[in-house]
Amino acid sequence: MSTTERPRILIVGGGYVGLYAAMRILKKMRYGEATVTVVDPRSYMTYLPFLPEAAGGNVAPRNLVAPLRSALKKAEVLTGHVTGVDHARKVATIAPPAGDSYELPFDYLVVATGSVSRTFPIPGLAEHGIGMKTVEEAISLRNHVLAQLDKAESTADQDVRRKALTFVVIGGGFAGVETIAEVEDMARDAAKIYKTVSRDDMRFILVEAANRILPEMGPDLGLWTKEKLEERNIEIYIETSMDSCVDQHVVLKNGVEADASTIVWTAGVKPNPVLNHFGLPLGPRGHVDTAATLQVQGFDYVWSAGDNAQVPDLAVGEGAWCPPNAQHAVRQAVQLADNVISGMRGFPQKEYKHKNLGAVAGLGLHKGVAILFGKYKLKGRPAWWFHRLYHGSRVPTMNRKVRVFTDWTLAMFLKREVVGLSEMEKPFGAFQEAAGPAPKPVEAKPAEAAADKELATSK
Ligand SMILES: Cc1cc2nc3c(=O)[nH]c(=O)nc-3n(C[C@H](O)[C@H](O)[C@H](O)COP(=O)(O)OP(=O)(O)OC[C@H]3O[C@@H](n4cnc5c(N)ncnc54)[C@H](O)[C@@H]3O)c2cc1C
């Protein structure tokens, strides 16, 4: 961390909003005008819309993250959690991964800590649920699913096989629908290389509390997606929820029960709870309360945007808030950056207004659904191509764009990779066992002792 005479713009969070805002500020700022500092516990930004594709093995994990230090060469990038903000002294407290917490002074503050999974106190969920918010979770899910196929192949016990081959996803929004579609596509494809596990041995269940899935797509496309997934033998239960999953025994409110070794939770997000320590006004659901200029209400040196902010949606009208999605996060980041620079120079602030351009969802290889400008609907292969073109071109940094498109092009000529690296979960186990104390020799049993004696006499 450098000490600086220049004003410091402190950006808390290096995700969508943090990365894009920092890039824009660095591009528009005059030389030496300010120090831009980005703090994040991770050293990379994650392109979250690729998580389901990563779980399905269609995007390599390293290609869906952008290293902050290379993407923001002119910024100061610090690794750590911001744990609190003192507005009287204008300092933030940072807890680094090693060493003691320290304070960092700032002149301007950008709060972009995103969201966390929204959960409920459902018995068994904390022990057995798998989240879908980080690249580590997506890769673990892929390894876990493929390990279940290995497990099923290794036993004739029907109960163990059935449980291993049952996959439940809770939440019928983008994350849930794309995750079940990609995982089903991959697992059923992988079944080809197993002798005793077939496509039909697997059971996939999607659970949604509302009366339709993919609400952002509108009722027609939501229904079309549901029917298409059901044709693929994915059971979809709407207007129901999970009551419990103790010992991986899933019980739904509608009476359906299943033993499932994979339970993925994607039932919504809530603002990052760390905001409670930032001394800022929060809305009824815990978001930072911002004006349409993205300035935090009552704080002219603090801006916020993305999943952790409640930003008035001027394109929709009075009383509406922008939904938490990447489309808003990226565009808000640009307006926010311009307003930070204006604020620093004493110029007026501009309001954020953005009309929804549409939505796209990938549903496994060559399958997708999209709605553009609220009226043009794409289904199946055209939607999937559009999904790939759109997300491939949006992933940050040219380096990652080239890698993603290269991976996809190669995959058109090669078979899908279906090896699961479940040992990644405990990679040092084998070495620790080898380097640990030698196990005690097992005492020879009477039968073995007699055999030894016989051998000795015959010599
Ligand atoms: C599986 C999945 C699929 C999605 N698919 C789509 C899609 O197809 N289309 C779409 O529009 N949207 C999609 N989204 C939503 C979209 O990704 C989010 O709306 C967007 O990432 C929000 O950006 P953000 O900057 O607010 O938060 P994030 O991108 O989550 O960034 C928050 C950052 O803050 C950091 N942070 C957290 N706590 C601290 C702290 N205490 N101190 C410092 N840093 C901290 C985090 O490490 C993270 O880097 C998807 C989300 C998920 C989970």
XYZ file of C-alpha atoms and ligand atoms in Angstrom:
512
model
C 0.000 0.000 0.000
C 1.403 3.394 -0.946
C 1.055 6.603 1.066
C 0.016 9.338 -1.300
C -0.490 13.118 -1.413
C -3.070 12.676 -4.161
C -6.700 12.148 -3.222
C -7.520 8.458 -2.911
C -10.552 6.884 -4.564
C -11.140 3.707 -2.576
C -13.155 1.040 -4.380
C -14.422 -1.687 -2.062
C -14.939 -4.854 -4.117
C -13.334 -5.839 -7.408
C -16.320 -7.573 -9.009
C -18.400 -6.267 -11.909
C -18.941 -2.770 -10.524
C -15.510 -2.439 -8.912
C -13.527 -3.601 -11.939
C -15.481 -1.670 -14.583
C -15.630 1.504 -12.485
C -11.875 1.356 -11.795
C -11.079 0.794 -15.487
C -13.207 3.761 -16.498
C -11.845 6.095 -13.815
C -8.263 5.191 -14.773
C -9.054 5.824 -18.428
C -10.747 9.202 -17.928
C -8.640 10.593 -15.108
C -5.826 13.100 -15.762
C -2.311 11.888 -14.999
C -1.687 12.038 -11.239
C -5.186 13.347 -10.475
C -5.914 10.625 -7.885
C -4.803 7.250 -6.580
C -7.285 4.501 -7.368
C -7.217 1.719 -4.773
C -9.246 -1.479 -5.225
C -9.658 -3.844 -2.268
C -11.024 -7.364 -2.642
C -10.430 -10.609 -0.726
C -9.850 -12.306 -4.095
C -7.145 -11.263 -6.541
C -9.517 -11.686 -9.473
C -12.914 -10.612 -10.781
C -15.303 -13.480 -11.538
C -17.540 -13.388 -14.607
C -20.498 -14.944 -12.760
C -22.769 -15.667 -15.781
C -20.197 -18.297 -16.817
C -20.467 -20.291 -13.580
C -23.112 -22.723 -14.906
C -21.050 -23.298 -18.083
C -17.994 -23.883 -15.905
C -19.969 -26.416 -13.849
C -20.912 -28.091 -17.135
C -17.270 -28.108 -18.247
C -17.733 -25.786 -21.238
C -15.576 -22.931 -19.916
C -12.224 -23.531 -18.218
C -12.180 -22.080 -14.673
C -9.188 -19.808 -15.257
C -10.925 -18.239 -18.260
C -13.878 -16.906 -16.327
C -11.789 -14.844 -13.951
C -9.842 -11.657 -14.721
C -6.773 -11.032 -12.526
C -7.250 -7.573 -10.985
C -3.553 -6.704 -10.966
C -3.171 -7.236 -14.720
C -6.507 -5.656 -15.624
C -5.816 -2.596 -13.443
C -2.097 -1.974 -13.895
C -2.341 1.710 -12.948
C -4.343 1.055 -9.784
C -3.274 -0.005 -6.332
C -4.821 -3.456 -5.783
C -4.974 -4.671 -2.186
C -6.023 -8.140 -1.095
C -8.259 -8.216 1.970
C -11.748 -7.702 3.359
C -12.901 -4.187 4.146
C -14.497 -4.767 7.529
C -15.659 -1.250 8.425
C -15.661 2.428 7.519
C -15.179 5.392 9.859
C -16.704 8.428 8.164
C -15.573 10.938 10.796
C -11.912 10.149 10.000
C -12.541 8.940 6.421
C -10.693 5.655 6.927
C -11.576 2.082 6.031
C -10.389 -0.913 8.042
C -8.882 -3.712 5.977
C -8.317 -7.277 7.174
C -5.573 -8.770 4.961
C -5.142 -12.562 4.558
C -1.933 -12.374 6.636
C -1.052 -10.019 9.464
C -3.078 -7.517 11.449
C -5.913 -5.337 10.216
C -4.934 -1.815 9.216
C -6.630 1.475 8.368
C -6.563 3.093 4.949
C -7.511 6.756 4.474
C -9.657 7.762 1.516
C -11.184 10.895 0.009
C -13.817 9.244 -2.188
C -15.444 5.871 -1.573
C -17.117 3.382 -3.941
C -19.055 0.561 -2.279
C -19.332 -2.477 -4.566
C -19.385 -5.548 -2.338
C -22.099 -7.385 -4.314
C -24.441 -9.957 -2.805
C -24.365 -13.271 -0.949
C -26.695 -16.287 -1.201
C -30.028 -15.724 0.496
C -30.846 -18.771 2.601
C -33.511 -19.828 5.092
C -33.160 -21.926 8.245
C -34.044 -25.188 6.471
C -32.931 -28.281 8.414
C -29.924 -29.886 6.674
C -29.286 -27.011 4.250
C -26.156 -25.622 5.936
C -24.589 -29.132 6.071
C -25.512 -30.377 2.585
C -26.279 -27.359 0.377
C -23.893 -26.291 -2.368
C -23.845 -22.594 -3.335
C -23.333 -21.192 -6.821
C -21.734 -17.792 -6.325
C -18.012 -18.421 -6.829
C -15.775 -20.118 -9.365
C -14.605 -22.488 -6.630
C -18.199 -23.636 -6.019
C -18.826 -24.158 -9.737
C -15.695 -26.276 -10.182
C -16.383 -28.233 -7.009
C -19.898 -28.927 -8.242
C -18.577 -30.312 -11.526
C -16.040 -32.532 -9.730
C -18.676 -33.625 -7.231
C -21.222 -34.560 -9.928
C -18.695 -36.605 -11.889
C -17.532 -38.265 -8.637
C -21.148 -39.373 -8.056
C -21.099 -41.211 -11.392
C -17.894 -42.987 -10.327
C -19.485 -43.819 -6.986
C -22.618 -45.263 -8.605
C -20.518 -47.366 -10.972
C -18.524 -48.770 -8.057
C -21.447 -50.341 -6.189
C -24.396 -52.639 -6.742
C -26.249 -51.215 -3.725
C -29.336 -49.705 -5.356
C -29.982 -47.202 -2.548
C -26.451 -45.821 -2.754
C -26.625 -45.633 -6.549
C -30.018 -43.905 -6.525
C -28.841 -41.292 -4.021
C -25.583 -40.665 -5.913
C -27.478 -40.179 -9.183
C -30.128 -37.790 -7.844
C -29.402 -34.079 -8.340
C -31.612 -31.351 -6.866
C -31.412 -27.623 -7.633
C -33.438 -25.161 -5.579
C -34.264 -21.895 -7.368
C -35.734 -21.399 -10.833
C -34.058 -18.101 -11.739
C -31.136 -17.766 -14.170
C -28.555 -19.369 -11.891
C -30.742 -22.386 -11.034
C -32.139 -23.074 -14.502
C -28.765 -22.687 -16.226
C -27.048 -24.807 -13.572
C -29.450 -27.752 -13.784
C -29.504 -27.581 -17.584
C -25.693 -27.546 -17.910
C -25.118 -30.213 -15.256
C -27.798 -32.519 -16.708
C -26.332 -32.101 -20.180
C -22.832 -32.919 -18.949
C -23.769 -35.811 -16.635
C -25.983 -37.570 -19.190
C -23.280 -37.102 -21.820
C -20.677 -38.505 -19.408
C -22.830 -41.612 -18.840
C -21.707 -42.842 -22.276
C -18.312 -43.831 -20.882
C -19.711 -45.804 -17.917
C -20.630 -49.495 -18.128
C -23.321 -49.635 -15.436
C -24.556 -46.032 -15.288
C -27.013 -44.980 -17.956
C -28.672 -41.665 -18.784
C -31.980 -42.969 -17.471
C -30.533 -43.925 -14.074
C -30.156 -40.229 -13.269
C -32.818 -38.065 -11.679
C -32.783 -34.266 -11.910
C -35.174 -32.105 -9.878
C -35.659 -28.318 -10.085
C -37.692 -26.602 -7.366
C -39.123 -23.070 -7.580
C -41.345 -21.276 -5.079
C -42.956 -18.925 -7.643
C -45.470 -20.044 -10.261
C -42.952 -20.010 -13.144
C -39.277 -20.318 -13.923
C -37.027 -17.687 -15.551
C -39.375 -14.779 -14.720
C -37.015 -12.314 -16.525
C -37.864 -14.036 -19.833
C -41.607 -13.418 -19.551
C -44.380 -16.032 -19.215
C -44.149 -17.546 -22.746
C -40.431 -18.214 -22.756
C -40.530 -19.330 -19.110
C -43.164 -21.923 -20.018
C -41.299 -22.956 -23.183
C -38.106 -23.487 -21.142
C -39.999 -25.549 -18.559
C -41.448 -27.797 -21.254
C -38.059 -28.229 -22.965
C -36.371 -29.175 -19.699
C -39.180 -31.606 -18.870
C -38.686 -33.254 -22.277
C -35.132 -33.888 -21.089
C -36.579 -35.720 -18.052
C -35.844 -32.942 -15.608
C -38.628 -32.877 -13.003
C -39.735 -29.294 -12.339
C -41.856 -28.435 -9.329
C -43.176 -24.866 -9.188
C -45.087 -23.202 -6.358
C -43.277 -25.372 -3.869
C -40.168 -25.225 -1.704
C -37.793 -27.481 0.213
C -38.866 -28.210 3.799
C -35.719 -30.116 4.786
C -32.704 -32.054 3.525
C -31.435 -33.713 6.712
C -28.935 -36.487 5.837
C -29.456 -35.538 2.180
C -33.075 -36.713 2.317
C -34.899 -33.950 0.439
C -38.496 -33.258 1.447
C -40.519 -30.799 -0.630
C -43.633 -28.992 0.519
C -45.669 -30.696 -2.231
C -44.929 -34.121 -0.727
C -42.173 -35.196 -3.141
C -39.194 -36.815 -1.379
C -35.811 -37.978 -2.668
C -32.411 -39.024 -1.356
C -29.940 -36.805 -3.197
C -26.197 -36.507 -2.785
C -26.231 -33.194 -4.695
C -28.360 -30.283 -3.455
C -27.576 -26.942 -5.108
C -29.031 -23.765 -3.604
C -29.630 -20.824 -5.963
C -32.802 -19.379 -4.442
C -31.899 -15.704 -4.603
C -29.369 -13.273 -3.227
C -29.243 -10.590 -0.548
C -26.896 -7.611 -0.139
C -23.547 -8.347 1.449
C -24.065 -8.166 5.257
C -20.710 -6.379 5.700
C -22.629 -3.207 4.745
C -23.924 -3.110 8.333
C -20.428 -1.906 9.337
C -20.073 0.786 6.682
C -22.083 3.492 8.478
C -24.304 4.135 5.435
C -28.103 4.396 5.119
C -29.600 1.004 4.212
C -32.942 0.228 2.593
C -35.550 -2.208 3.948
C -33.734 -5.262 2.571
C -30.213 -4.178 3.532
C -29.107 -2.448 0.300
C -27.161 0.837 0.363
C -29.692 3.567 -0.304
C -28.486 5.464 -3.365
C -29.911 8.291 -5.440
C -30.306 7.948 -9.202
C -26.855 9.576 -9.470
C -25.505 6.515 -7.613
C -24.429 8.797 -4.767
C -25.325 7.389 -1.382
C -28.129 9.413 0.224
C -26.581 12.108 2.426
C -22.940 11.299 1.508
C -21.557 13.353 -1.388
C -18.201 11.493 -1.366
C -19.674 7.944 -1.442
C -21.125 6.107 -4.457
C -22.579 2.616 -4.696
C -24.003 0.348 -7.426
C -24.658 -3.270 -8.375
C -26.150 -6.028 -6.251
C -25.456 -4.255 -2.937
C -27.266 -1.009 -3.852
C -30.884 -0.007 -4.278
C -30.761 2.256 -7.301
C -33.969 3.870 -8.591
C -34.883 2.381 -11.979
C -35.791 5.559 -13.880
C -36.514 3.583 -17.069
C -39.336 1.710 -15.295
C -40.718 4.540 -13.190
C -41.482 5.808 -9.697
C -40.815 3.348 -6.867
C -38.967 0.756 -8.993
C -35.426 -0.414 -8.182
C -32.905 -1.813 -10.666
C -32.816 -5.619 -10.393
C -29.518 -7.235 -9.380
C -27.998 -8.286 -12.694
C -24.833 -7.899 -14.700
C -26.468 -5.663 -17.294
C -27.201 -3.001 -14.671
C -23.947 -3.574 -12.774
C -21.778 -2.846 -15.847
C -23.744 0.197 -16.971
C -24.037 1.607 -13.469
C -20.270 1.195 -13.077
C -19.681 3.448 -16.089
C -22.038 6.179 -14.848
C -20.651 5.834 -11.346
C -17.068 6.308 -12.624
C -18.054 9.436 -14.544
C -19.823 10.821 -11.476
C -16.827 10.130 -9.218
C -14.623 12.127 -11.576
C -17.233 14.904 -11.783
C -17.504 14.903 -7.990
C -13.740 15.191 -7.657
C -13.686 18.138 -10.089
C -16.738 19.841 -8.597
C -19.004 19.234 -11.612
C -22.680 18.185 -11.392
C -23.748 14.540 -11.139
C -25.701 12.726 -13.868
C -28.536 10.275 -13.219
C -28.346 6.635 -14.217
C -31.072 5.491 -16.604
C -30.926 2.294 -18.611
C -33.611 0.449 -20.549
C -33.497 -3.332 -20.247
C -31.943 -4.784 -23.419
C -33.152 -8.326 -22.791
C -31.927 -11.575 -21.305
C -30.198 -14.735 -22.502
C -29.807 -18.135 -20.885
C -27.766 -21.168 -21.907
C -29.477 -24.518 -21.366
C -26.618 -26.906 -22.166
C -24.697 -27.434 -25.414
C -26.607 -26.051 -28.434
C -29.668 -25.184 -26.353
C -30.739 -21.771 -25.115
C -33.421 -19.126 -24.811
C -33.292 -15.343 -25.216
C -35.466 -12.259 -25.341
C -34.128 -9.095 -26.973
C -35.497 -5.570 -26.496
C -38.552 -7.034 -24.798
C -40.039 -8.468 -28.022
C -37.663 -10.563 -30.155
C -37.666 -14.144 -28.893
C -34.988 -16.708 -29.716
C -35.243 -20.401 -28.855
C -32.952 -23.415 -29.117
C -29.761 -23.248 -31.191
C -30.010 -19.568 -32.344
C -30.462 -18.479 -28.726
C -27.510 -20.606 -27.694
C -25.292 -19.009 -30.369
C -26.453 -15.588 -29.263
C -25.734 -16.519 -25.614
C -22.182 -17.554 -26.528
C -21.501 -14.512 -28.701
C -22.878 -12.146 -26.085
C -21.104 -13.574 -23.038
C -17.904 -14.387 -24.940
C -17.659 -10.751 -25.984
C -18.555 -9.400 -22.517
C -16.048 -11.365 -20.450
C -13.488 -8.772 -19.270
C -10.057 -8.335 -20.878
C -9.054 -9.247 -24.423
C -6.862 -12.040 -23.071
C -9.892 -13.833 -21.575
C -12.095 -13.224 -24.641
C -9.488 -14.889 -26.882
C -9.088 -17.817 -24.468
C -12.843 -18.390 -24.140
C -13.445 -18.352 -27.913
C -10.393 -20.575 -28.481
C -11.698 -23.100 -25.922
C -15.117 -23.146 -27.553
C -13.662 -23.525 -31.049
C -11.492 -26.443 -29.935
C -14.476 -28.047 -28.207
C -16.334 -28.113 -31.549
C -13.756 -30.607 -32.848
C -12.956 -32.538 -29.699
C -15.239 -34.563 -27.445
C -16.445 -32.987 -24.211
C -13.999 -33.469 -21.341
C -15.758 -35.467 -18.622
C -13.020 -36.212 -16.156
C -13.821 -35.162 -12.589
C -10.969 -34.144 -10.303
C -12.684 -34.851 -6.999
C -9.310 -35.214 -5.254
C -8.868 -31.452 -5.825
C -10.948 -31.021 -2.657
C -8.068 -32.482 -0.569
C -5.013 -32.264 -2.839
C -2.346 -32.706 -0.163
C -3.855 -35.833 1.413
C -1.690 -38.398 -0.437
C 1.553 -36.576 0.394
C 0.591 -36.054 4.031
C -0.171 -39.762 4.335
C 3.190 -40.662 2.751
C 5.142 -38.159 4.859
C 3.317 -38.901 8.110
C 4.390 -41.460 10.740
C 4.661 -45.000 9.308
C 1.640 -47.147 10.205
C 2.310 -49.891 12.813
C 2.955 -53.313 11.202
C -0.087 -55.564 11.407
C 0.475 -58.634 13.628
C 0.469 -61.902 11.724
C -2.764 -63.852 12.249
C -2.570 -67.585 13.267
C -3.279 -68.790 9.720
C -0.531 -66.565 8.334
C 1.832 -67.605 11.183
C 1.214 -71.293 10.325
C 1.905 -70.609 6.669
C 5.176 -68.867 7.632
C 6.179 -71.917 9.741
C 5.385 -74.264 6.874
C 7.515 -72.143 4.569
C 10.412 -72.173 7.077
C 10.328 -76.038 7.419
C 10.186 -76.595 3.689
C 13.363 -74.513 3.184
C -24.506 -18.183 -11.106
C -24.833 -16.788 -11.521
C -25.225 -16.531 -12.825
C -25.544 -15.239 -13.233
N -25.929 -15.035 -14.506
C -26.264 -13.791 -14.919
C -26.668 -13.555 -16.259
O -26.709 -14.479 -17.077
N -26.979 -12.277 -16.610
C -26.925 -11.243 -15.722
O -27.228 -10.105 -16.103
N -26.557 -11.429 -14.442
C -26.218 -12.678 -14.007
N -25.834 -12.876 -12.715
C -25.825 -11.731 -11.777
C -24.573 -10.859 -11.911
O -23.422 -11.646 -12.002
C -24.489 -9.888 -10.732
O -25.628 -9.083 -10.769
C -23.228 -9.011 -10.783
O -22.095 -9.809 -10.587
C -23.268 -7.920 -9.701
O -22.065 -7.207 -9.727
P -21.477 -6.581 -8.359
O -20.237 -5.838 -8.713
O -22.534 -5.879 -7.619
O -21.097 -7.860 -7.469
P -19.967 -8.954 -7.719
O -19.652 -9.087 -9.146
O -20.415 -10.161 -6.981
O -18.681 -8.322 -6.985
C -18.626 -8.116 -5.593
C -17.146 -8.134 -5.182
O -17.025 -7.644 -3.855
C -16.051 -8.417 -3.190
N -16.256 -8.288 -1.736
C -17.197 -8.879 -0.977
N -17.054 -8.519 0.309
C -16.011 -7.661 0.360
C -15.363 -6.947 1.416
N -15.796 -7.019 2.688
N -14.306 -6.172 1.118
C -13.855 -6.070 -0.166
N -14.443 -6.726 -1.198
C -15.491 -7.499 -0.934
C -16.273 -9.817 -3.724
O -15.133 -10.657 -3.519
C -16.547 -9.544 -5.197
O -15.364 -9.564 -5.951
C -25.486 -14.167 -12.289
C -25.086 -14.417 -10.974
C -24.758 -15.707 -10.582
C -24.337 -15.968 -9.163
